[in-house]
């Protein structure tokens, strides 16, 4: 029985073309700005995002940490969703390292923050209050099931922020999924935000890395912050070379992952006891609830025994993510194995 690993799109292994680029790339010391492969990747990334400049970092977590701490000062407040990745999964880094207070607002089912609530939450000048310095959005939204934000929505929040002199950072770890799902250039989704980061190491299949993009002044400061965090990586072209190939060859195929996610969602919706709304599956993340009597942790463990790997995301919530290493045939097989387990419960 083959293993069908749906825990995350971070599991994708590099393509042959990426391995070839890694073997053949010219290298230099990136702390001196002399690694040609890193420089090429940063130029291409900035161009695709419609920003002046870009910075290669080790991970999405590092990009978010650098972005938030570059936009803020210790004691500042940032506004972000209570389901956001920065709040849930980044070890409280922005508070621990940046001394920043996280003011969360409820994320709607569609990963949005309510615009009126955002306006009301921005602090007026008062000697007692921390200064609100930044709003963070996430596109696609991981904990909201890979749902995408539209360009119009992002612009509406950026307009509010900018009218108060506040900046917006967009955690676009999967922003290419959002762009492909809406059939628009990714630069449109990123355009209004002051900074955006995206991951190479998820659906795009590169082994390592993330890019933080913004204007030249911001990226200059971010570069120094990266150095402070120990993120100055010398011959980083070894990994950047694969990143460039990822941007050139794997963006359009994300549509296939979205088709497979829809196939999975529709299949799950016809299995008695499983709760899912297939309408909410827009990209490559599928969230579903286990039958009432079966905790998600138990379900995930039993599926693991049947070689289908999933993530427990809550009491009864399970996450499955489609990606390049999983075919439509694998999805059909995963559905068979899930149905078989449910029938035996
Ligand atoms: N998300 C991972 C886990 O941390 C949950 C995953 O498997 O989905 N922003 C968003 C929206 C993310 O989903 C992730 C990774 C990150 C940032 C952090 O990226 P990395 O893992 O490169 O630090």
GROMACS .gro file of C-alpha atoms and ligand atoms in nm:
model
  368
    1UNK     CA    1   0.000   0.000   0.000
    2UNK     CA    2   0.148   0.338  -0.099
    3UNK     CA    3   0.157   0.621   0.153
    4UNK     CA    4  -0.058   0.922   0.060
    5UNK     CA    5   0.079   1.213   0.255
    6UNK     CA    6  -0.167   1.500   0.281
    7UNK     CA    7  -0.021   1.665   0.592
    8UNK     CA    8   0.116   1.967   0.405
    9UNK     CA    9   0.237   2.098   0.071
   10UNK     CA   10   0.570   2.160   0.250
   11UNK     CA   11   0.636   1.790   0.185
   12UNK     CA   12   0.692   1.844  -0.187
   13UNK     CA   13   1.037   1.738  -0.302
   14UNK     CA   14   1.231   1.938  -0.563
   15UNK     CA   15   1.183   1.854  -0.930
   16UNK     CA   16   1.462   1.711  -1.146
   17UNK     CA   17   1.499   2.052  -1.309
   18UNK     CA   18   1.552   2.211  -0.968
   19UNK     CA   19   1.818   1.953  -0.875
   20UNK     CA   20   1.992   2.024  -1.204
   21UNK     CA   21   1.985   2.400  -1.141
   22UNK     CA   22   2.129   2.342  -0.793
   23UNK     CA   23   2.415   2.138  -0.940
   24UNK     CA   24   2.496   2.389  -1.211
   25UNK     CA   25   2.442   2.725  -1.042
   26UNK     CA   26   2.716   2.986  -0.998
   27UNK     CA   27   2.770   3.076  -0.633
   28UNK     CA   28   2.910   3.363  -0.424
   29UNK     CA   29   2.882   3.507  -0.075
   30UNK     CA   30   2.530   3.647  -0.035
   31UNK     CA   31   2.617   3.851   0.276
   32UNK     CA   32   2.839   4.053   0.038
   33UNK     CA   33   2.551   4.056  -0.214
   34UNK     CA   34   2.765   3.843  -0.445
   35UNK     CA   35   2.563   3.527  -0.496
   36UNK     CA   36   2.428   3.549  -0.851
   37UNK     CA   37   2.156   3.289  -0.796
   38UNK     CA   38   2.020   3.472  -0.491
   39UNK     CA   39   2.035   3.805  -0.673
   40UNK     CA   40   1.846   3.660  -0.972
   41UNK     CA   41   1.581   3.510  -0.746
   42UNK     CA   42   1.533   3.837  -0.556
   43UNK     CA   43   1.499   4.039  -0.878
   44UNK     CA   44   1.249   3.792  -1.026
   45UNK     CA   45   1.046   3.777  -0.702
   46UNK     CA   46   1.023   4.155  -0.668
   47UNK     CA   47   0.912   4.181  -1.030
   48UNK     CA   48   0.643   3.913  -0.993
   49UNK     CA   49   0.508   4.078  -0.676
   50UNK     CA   50   0.517   4.425  -0.832
   51UNK     CA   51   0.755   4.554  -0.562
   52UNK     CA   52   1.086   4.739  -0.586
   53UNK     CA   53   1.296   4.489  -0.401
   54UNK     CA   54   1.305   4.144  -0.238
   55UNK     CA   55   1.497   3.952   0.029
   56UNK     CA   56   1.557   3.576   0.035
   57UNK     CA   57   1.496   3.426   0.381
   58UNK     CA   58   1.516   3.079   0.530
   59UNK     CA   59   1.143   3.035   0.589
   60UNK     CA   60   0.799   3.192   0.593
   61UNK     CA   61   0.828   3.229   0.969
   62UNK     CA   62   1.154   3.422   0.929
   63UNK     CA   63   1.003   3.647   0.659
   64UNK     CA   64   0.705   3.731   0.881
   65UNK     CA   65   0.931   3.796   1.181
   66UNK     CA   66   1.161   4.021   0.979
   67UNK     CA   67   0.865   4.203   0.823
   68UNK     CA   68   0.686   4.271   1.151
   69UNK     CA   69   0.999   4.376   1.340
   70UNK     CA   70   1.115   4.599   1.052
   71UNK     CA   71   0.777   4.776   1.031
   72UNK     CA   72   0.750   4.827   1.410
   73UNK     CA   73   0.931   4.931   1.728
   74UNK     CA   74   0.922   4.746   2.062
   75UNK     CA   75   0.602   4.843   2.247
   76UNK     CA   76   0.401   4.892   1.926
   77UNK     CA   77   0.079   4.705   1.864
   78UNK     CA   78  -0.009   4.507   1.553
   79UNK     CA   79  -0.360   4.406   1.446
   80UNK     CA   80  -0.401   4.055   1.307
   81UNK     CA   81  -0.653   3.772   1.282
   82UNK     CA   82  -0.712   3.537   1.572
   83UNK     CA   83  -0.669   3.248   1.325
   84UNK     CA   84  -0.357   3.390   1.161
   85UNK     CA   85  -0.040   3.188   1.118
   86UNK     CA   86   0.167   3.461   1.285
   87UNK     CA   87  -0.052   3.435   1.596
   88UNK     CA   88  -0.084   3.055   1.607
   89UNK     CA   89   0.229   2.897   1.470
   90UNK     CA   90   0.526   3.131   1.491
   91UNK     CA   91   0.617   3.071   1.854
   92UNK     CA   92   0.514   3.423   1.954
   93UNK     CA   93   0.829   3.546   1.777
   94UNK     CA   94   0.705   3.898   1.703
   95UNK     CA   95   0.644   3.950   2.077
   96UNK     CA   96   0.952   3.763   2.202
   97UNK     CA   97   1.198   3.912   1.954
   98UNK     CA   98   1.024   4.233   1.847
   99UNK     CA   99   0.854   4.335   2.173
  100UNK     CA  100   0.530   4.382   1.980
  101UNK     CA  101   0.179   4.339   2.125
  102UNK     CA  102  -0.050   4.121   1.914
  103UNK     CA  103  -0.404   4.260   1.910
  104UNK     CA  104  -0.619   3.992   1.751
  105UNK     CA  105  -0.955   4.042   1.582
  106UNK     CA  106  -1.182   3.754   1.483
  107UNK     CA  107  -1.112   3.614   1.139
  108UNK     CA  108  -1.436   3.559   0.949
  109UNK     CA  109  -1.498   3.219   0.787
  110UNK     CA  110  -1.344   3.369   0.475
  111UNK     CA  111  -1.020   3.473   0.646
  112UNK     CA  112  -1.110   3.841   0.652
  113UNK     CA  113  -1.096   4.102   0.928
  114UNK     CA  114  -1.402   4.323   0.958
  115UNK     CA  115  -1.309   4.664   0.815
  116UNK     CA  116  -1.511   4.863   1.075
  117UNK     CA  117  -1.357   4.662   1.356
  118UNK     CA  118  -1.010   4.732   1.215
  119UNK     CA  119  -1.081   5.108   1.211
  120UNK     CA  120  -1.215   5.098   1.567
  121UNK     CA  121  -0.914   4.900   1.690
  122UNK     CA  122  -0.653   5.142   1.561
  123UNK     CA  123  -0.544   5.333   1.870
  124UNK     CA  124  -0.596   5.706   1.897
  125UNK     CA  125  -0.290   5.896   2.019
  126UNK     CA  126  -0.293   5.866   2.397
  127UNK     CA  127  -0.005   5.856   2.646
  128UNK     CA  128  -0.140   5.530   2.790
  129UNK     CA  129  -0.173   5.333   2.467
  130UNK     CA  130   0.075   5.143   2.258
  131UNK     CA  131   0.093   5.288   1.905
  132UNK     CA  132  -0.077   5.076   1.639
  133UNK     CA  133   0.190   5.032   1.372
  134UNK     CA  134   0.087   4.746   1.145
  135UNK     CA  135  -0.199   4.532   1.019
  136UNK     CA  136  -0.124   4.176   0.903
  137UNK     CA  137  -0.337   3.986   0.653
  138UNK     CA  138  -0.297   3.628   0.525
  139UNK     CA  139  -0.364   3.509   0.168
  140UNK     CA  140  -0.450   3.227   0.123
  141UNK     CA  141  -0.567   3.174   0.478
  142UNK     CA  142  -0.431   2.856   0.627
  143UNK     CA  143  -0.657   2.800   0.930
  144UNK     CA  144  -0.960   2.919   0.734
  145UNK     CA  145  -0.909   2.632   0.490
  146UNK     CA  146  -0.701   2.789   0.214
  147UNK     CA  147  -0.962   3.050   0.133
  148UNK     CA  148  -0.835   3.345  -0.071
  149UNK     CA  149  -0.863   3.719  -0.016
  150UNK     CA  150  -0.961   3.927  -0.316
  151UNK     CA  151  -0.769   4.226  -0.443
  152UNK     CA  152  -1.067   4.450  -0.356
  153UNK     CA  153  -1.075   4.332   0.005
  154UNK     CA  154  -0.699   4.371   0.052
  155UNK     CA  155  -0.717   4.720  -0.096
  156UNK     CA  156  -1.001   4.817   0.139
  157UNK     CA  157  -0.795   4.725   0.447
  158UNK     CA  158  -0.481   4.890   0.305
  159UNK     CA  159  -0.679   5.210   0.238
  160UNK     CA  160  -0.796   5.219   0.600
  161UNK     CA  161  -0.446   5.151   0.733
  162UNK     CA  162  -0.282   5.409   0.509
  163UNK     CA  163  -0.536   5.676   0.604
  164UNK     CA  164  -0.405   5.638   0.962
  165UNK     CA  165  -0.040   5.624   0.853
  166UNK     CA  166  -0.024   5.253   0.937
  167UNK     CA  167   0.134   4.986   0.720
  168UNK     CA  168   0.008   4.648   0.601
  169UNK     CA  169   0.207   4.325   0.581
  170UNK     CA  170   0.062   4.040   0.380
  171UNK     CA  171   0.158   3.685   0.478
  172UNK     CA  172   0.130   3.541   0.130
  173UNK     CA  173   0.289   3.206   0.205
  174UNK     CA  174   0.044   3.062  -0.053
  175UNK     CA  175  -0.032   3.380  -0.249
  176UNK     CA  176   0.035   3.203  -0.581
  177UNK     CA  177  -0.250   2.963  -0.496
  178UNK     CA  178  -0.471   3.268  -0.439
  179UNK     CA  179  -0.368   3.420  -0.773
  180UNK     CA  180  -0.416   3.099  -0.972
  181UNK     CA  181  -0.756   3.034  -0.812
  182UNK     CA  182  -0.872   3.385  -0.909
  183UNK     CA  183  -0.695   3.382  -1.244
  184UNK     CA  184  -0.522   3.716  -1.180
  185UNK     CA  185  -0.156   3.820  -1.169
  186UNK     CA  186  -0.011   3.777  -0.821
  187UNK     CA  187   0.111   4.140  -0.830
  188UNK     CA  188  -0.254   4.252  -0.812
  189UNK     CA  189  -0.306   4.067  -0.485
  190UNK     CA  190   0.018   4.201  -0.338
  191UNK     CA  191   0.004   4.549  -0.489
  192UNK     CA  192  -0.160   4.748  -0.212
  193UNK     CA  193   0.027   4.592   0.081
  194UNK     CA  194   0.350   4.759   0.201
  195UNK     CA  195   0.519   4.421   0.225
  196UNK     CA  196   0.438   4.069   0.116
  197UNK     CA  197   0.612   3.740   0.171
  198UNK     CA  198   0.563   3.412  -0.009
  199UNK     CA  199   0.702   3.061   0.033
  200UNK     CA  200   0.895   2.863  -0.227
  201UNK     CA  201   0.889   2.550  -0.016
  202UNK     CA  202   0.514   2.480  -0.022
  203UNK     CA  203   0.312   2.414  -0.338
  204UNK     CA  204   0.592   2.557  -0.552
  205UNK     CA  205   0.803   2.255  -0.453
  206UNK     CA  206   1.141   2.419  -0.393
  207UNK     CA  207   1.331   2.266  -0.101
  208UNK     CA  208   1.381   2.574   0.118
  209UNK     CA  209   1.307   2.942   0.137
  210UNK     CA  210   1.076   3.238   0.130
  211UNK     CA  211   1.092   3.588  -0.019
  212UNK     CA  212   1.001   3.911   0.154
  213UNK     CA  213   0.917   4.191  -0.089
  214UNK     CA  214   0.862   4.565  -0.048
  215UNK     CA  215   1.013   4.901  -0.134
  216UNK     CA  216   1.387   4.951  -0.144
  217UNK     CA  217   1.412   5.129   0.188
  218UNK     CA  218   1.210   4.861   0.368
  219UNK     CA  219   1.407   4.574   0.214
  220UNK     CA  220   1.735   4.750   0.303
  221UNK     CA  221   1.629   4.761   0.669
  222UNK     CA  222   1.493   4.405   0.648
  223UNK     CA  223   1.829   4.283   0.513
  224UNK     CA  224   2.001   4.418   0.821
  225UNK     CA  225   1.736   4.259   1.046
  226UNK     CA  226   1.790   3.925   0.871
  227UNK     CA  227   2.161   3.951   0.951
  228UNK     CA  228   2.082   4.022   1.316
  229UNK     CA  229   1.869   3.707   1.331
  230UNK     CA  230   2.153   3.498   1.191
  231UNK     CA  231   1.981   3.464   0.856
  232UNK     CA  232   2.269   3.584   0.640
  233UNK     CA  233   2.333   3.265   0.445
  234UNK     CA  234   2.659   3.260   0.251
  235UNK     CA  235   2.640   3.048  -0.070
  236UNK     CA  236   2.260   3.047  -0.048
  237UNK     CA  237   2.245   3.016  -0.426
  238UNK     CA  238   2.243   2.641  -0.364
  239UNK     CA  239   1.880   2.676  -0.256
  240UNK     CA  240   1.792   2.996  -0.442
  241UNK     CA  241   1.866   2.831  -0.778
  242UNK     CA  242   1.583   2.585  -0.714
  243UNK     CA  243   1.360   2.875  -0.613
  244UNK     CA  244   1.398   3.045  -0.949
  245UNK     CA  245   1.309   2.723  -1.129
  246UNK     CA  246   1.008   2.692  -0.897
  247UNK     CA  247   0.882   3.037  -0.998
  248UNK     CA  248   0.941   2.960  -1.365
  249UNK     CA  249   0.788   2.614  -1.378
  250UNK     CA  250   0.550   2.529  -1.093
  251UNK     CA  251   0.312   2.824  -1.053
  252UNK     CA  252   0.058   2.727  -1.320
  253UNK     CA  253   0.040   2.364  -1.210
  254UNK     CA  254  -0.108   2.473  -0.874
  255UNK     CA  255  -0.444   2.456  -1.054
  256UNK     CA  256  -0.405   2.078  -1.054
  257UNK     CA  257  -0.368   2.079  -0.673
  258UNK     CA  258  -0.687   2.286  -0.651
  259UNK     CA  259  -0.873   2.035  -0.871
  260UNK     CA  260  -0.751   1.750  -0.651
  261UNK     CA  261  -0.861   1.938  -0.336
  262UNK     CA  262  -1.208   1.982  -0.484
  263UNK     CA  263  -1.218   1.613  -0.575
  264UNK     CA  264  -1.126   1.528  -0.216
  265UNK     CA  265  -1.384   1.769  -0.072
  266UNK     CA  266  -1.664   1.638  -0.294
  267UNK     CA  267  -1.573   1.278  -0.211
  268UNK     CA  268  -1.564   1.351   0.161
  269UNK     CA  269  -1.902   1.525   0.144
  270UNK     CA  270  -2.062   1.198   0.031
  271UNK     CA  271  -1.917   0.993   0.319
  272UNK     CA  272  -2.176   0.967   0.598
  273UNK     CA  273  -2.059   1.121   0.926
  274UNK     CA  274  -1.799   1.352   0.772
  275UNK     CA  275  -1.890   1.722   0.775
  276UNK     CA  276  -1.752   1.947   0.506
  277UNK     CA  277  -1.871   2.230   0.286
  278UNK     CA  278  -1.703   2.173  -0.053
  279UNK     CA  279  -1.801   2.529  -0.155
  280UNK     CA  280  -1.543   2.658   0.093
  281UNK     CA  281  -1.258   2.468  -0.077
  282UNK     CA  282  -1.106   2.725  -0.311
  283UNK     CA  283  -0.741   2.621  -0.327
  284UNK     CA  284  -0.533   2.327  -0.198
  285UNK     CA  285  -0.642   2.305   0.167
  286UNK     CA  286  -0.933   2.088   0.279
  287UNK     CA  287  -1.073   2.111   0.631
  288UNK     CA  288  -1.333   1.861   0.748
  289UNK     CA  289  -1.494   1.740   1.070
  290UNK     CA  290  -1.487   1.383   1.190
  291UNK     CA  291  -1.806   1.203   1.303
  292UNK     CA  292  -1.930   1.321   1.645
  293UNK     CA  293  -1.804   1.018   1.836
  294UNK     CA  294  -1.457   1.023   1.679
  295UNK     CA  295  -1.201   1.281   1.796
  296UNK     CA  296  -0.982   1.414   1.513
  297UNK     CA  297  -0.665   1.288   1.683
  298UNK     CA  298  -0.804   0.932   1.689
  299UNK     CA  299  -0.920   0.959   1.325
  300UNK     CA  300  -0.578   1.083   1.213
  301UNK     CA  301  -0.407   0.798   1.400
  302UNK     CA  302  -0.636   0.535   1.244
  303UNK     CA  303  -0.583   0.680   0.896
  304UNK     CA  304  -0.209   0.681   0.952
  305UNK     CA  305  -0.233   0.302   1.004
  306UNK     CA  306  -0.398   0.295   0.659
  307UNK     CA  307  -0.111   0.500   0.512
  308UNK     CA  308  -0.307   0.819   0.465
  309UNK     CA  309  -0.137   1.099   0.652
  310UNK     CA  310  -0.344   1.396   0.770
  311UNK     CA  311  -0.308   1.670   1.032
  312UNK     CA  312  -0.523   1.702   1.343
  313UNK     CA  313  -0.637   2.066   1.343
  314UNK     CA  314  -0.877   2.073   1.639
  315UNK     CA  315  -1.108   1.861   1.855
  316UNK     CA  316  -1.289   1.724   1.549
  317UNK     CA  317  -1.115   1.917   1.276
  318UNK     CA  318  -0.878   1.752   1.026
  319UNK     CA  319  -0.664   1.920   0.757
  320UNK     CA  320  -0.561   1.769   0.425
  321UNK     CA  321  -0.342   1.958   0.178
  322UNK     CA  322  -0.300   1.861  -0.187
  323UNK     CA  323   0.030   1.910  -0.365
  324UNK     CA  324   0.257   1.798  -0.653
  325UNK     CA  325   0.339   1.460  -0.498
  326UNK     CA  326  -0.027   1.354  -0.479
  327UNK     CA  327  -0.223   1.266  -0.794
  328UNK     CA  328  -0.595   1.255  -0.862
  329UNK     CA  329  -0.562   0.876  -0.847
  330UNK     CA  330  -0.410   0.904  -0.498
  331UNK     CA  331  -0.702   1.121  -0.389
  332UNK     CA  332  -0.949   0.856  -0.509
  333UNK     CA  333  -0.751   0.595  -0.316
  334UNK     CA  334  -0.738   0.814  -0.001
  335UNK     CA  335  -1.117   0.854  -0.022
  336UNK     CA  336  -1.159   0.474  -0.044
  337UNK     CA  337  -0.945   0.425   0.264
  338UNK     CA  338  -1.131   0.697   0.459
  339UNK     CA  339  -1.468   0.549   0.363
  340UNK     CA  340  -1.351   0.204   0.466
  341UNK     CA  341  -1.248   0.332   0.810
  342UNK     CA  342  -1.576   0.522   0.861
  343UNK     CA  343  -1.776   0.210   0.774
  344UNK     CA  344  -1.585   0.009   1.035
  345UNK     CA  345  -1.630   0.266   1.315
  346LIG     N1  346   0.249   2.661   0.754
  346LIG     C1  347   0.275   2.520   0.782
  346LIG     C2  348   0.261   2.494   0.933
  346LIG     O1  349   0.333   2.586   1.007
  346LIG     C3  350   0.121   2.494   0.983
  346LIG     C4  351   0.178   2.436   0.704
  346LIG     O2  352   0.205   2.315   0.694
  346LIG     O3  353   0.078   2.489   0.653
  346LIG     N2  354   0.241   3.157   0.682
  346LIG     C5  355   0.151   3.063   0.651
  346LIG     C6  356   0.015   3.106   0.608
  346LIG     C7  357   0.184   2.927   0.658
  346LIG     O4  358   0.092   2.836   0.630
  346LIG     C8  359   0.314   2.890   0.697
  346LIG     C9  360   0.354   2.744   0.710
  346LIG    C10  361   0.407   2.992   0.728
  346LIG    C11  362   0.366   3.125   0.719
  346LIG    C12  363   0.546   2.963   0.776
  346LIG     O5  364   0.625   2.905   0.677
  346LIG     P1  365   0.755   2.819   0.717
  346LIG     O6  366   0.705   2.682   0.750
  346LIG     O7  367   0.838   2.825   0.594
  346LIG     O8  368   0.819   2.886   0.832
   0.00000   0.00000   0.00000
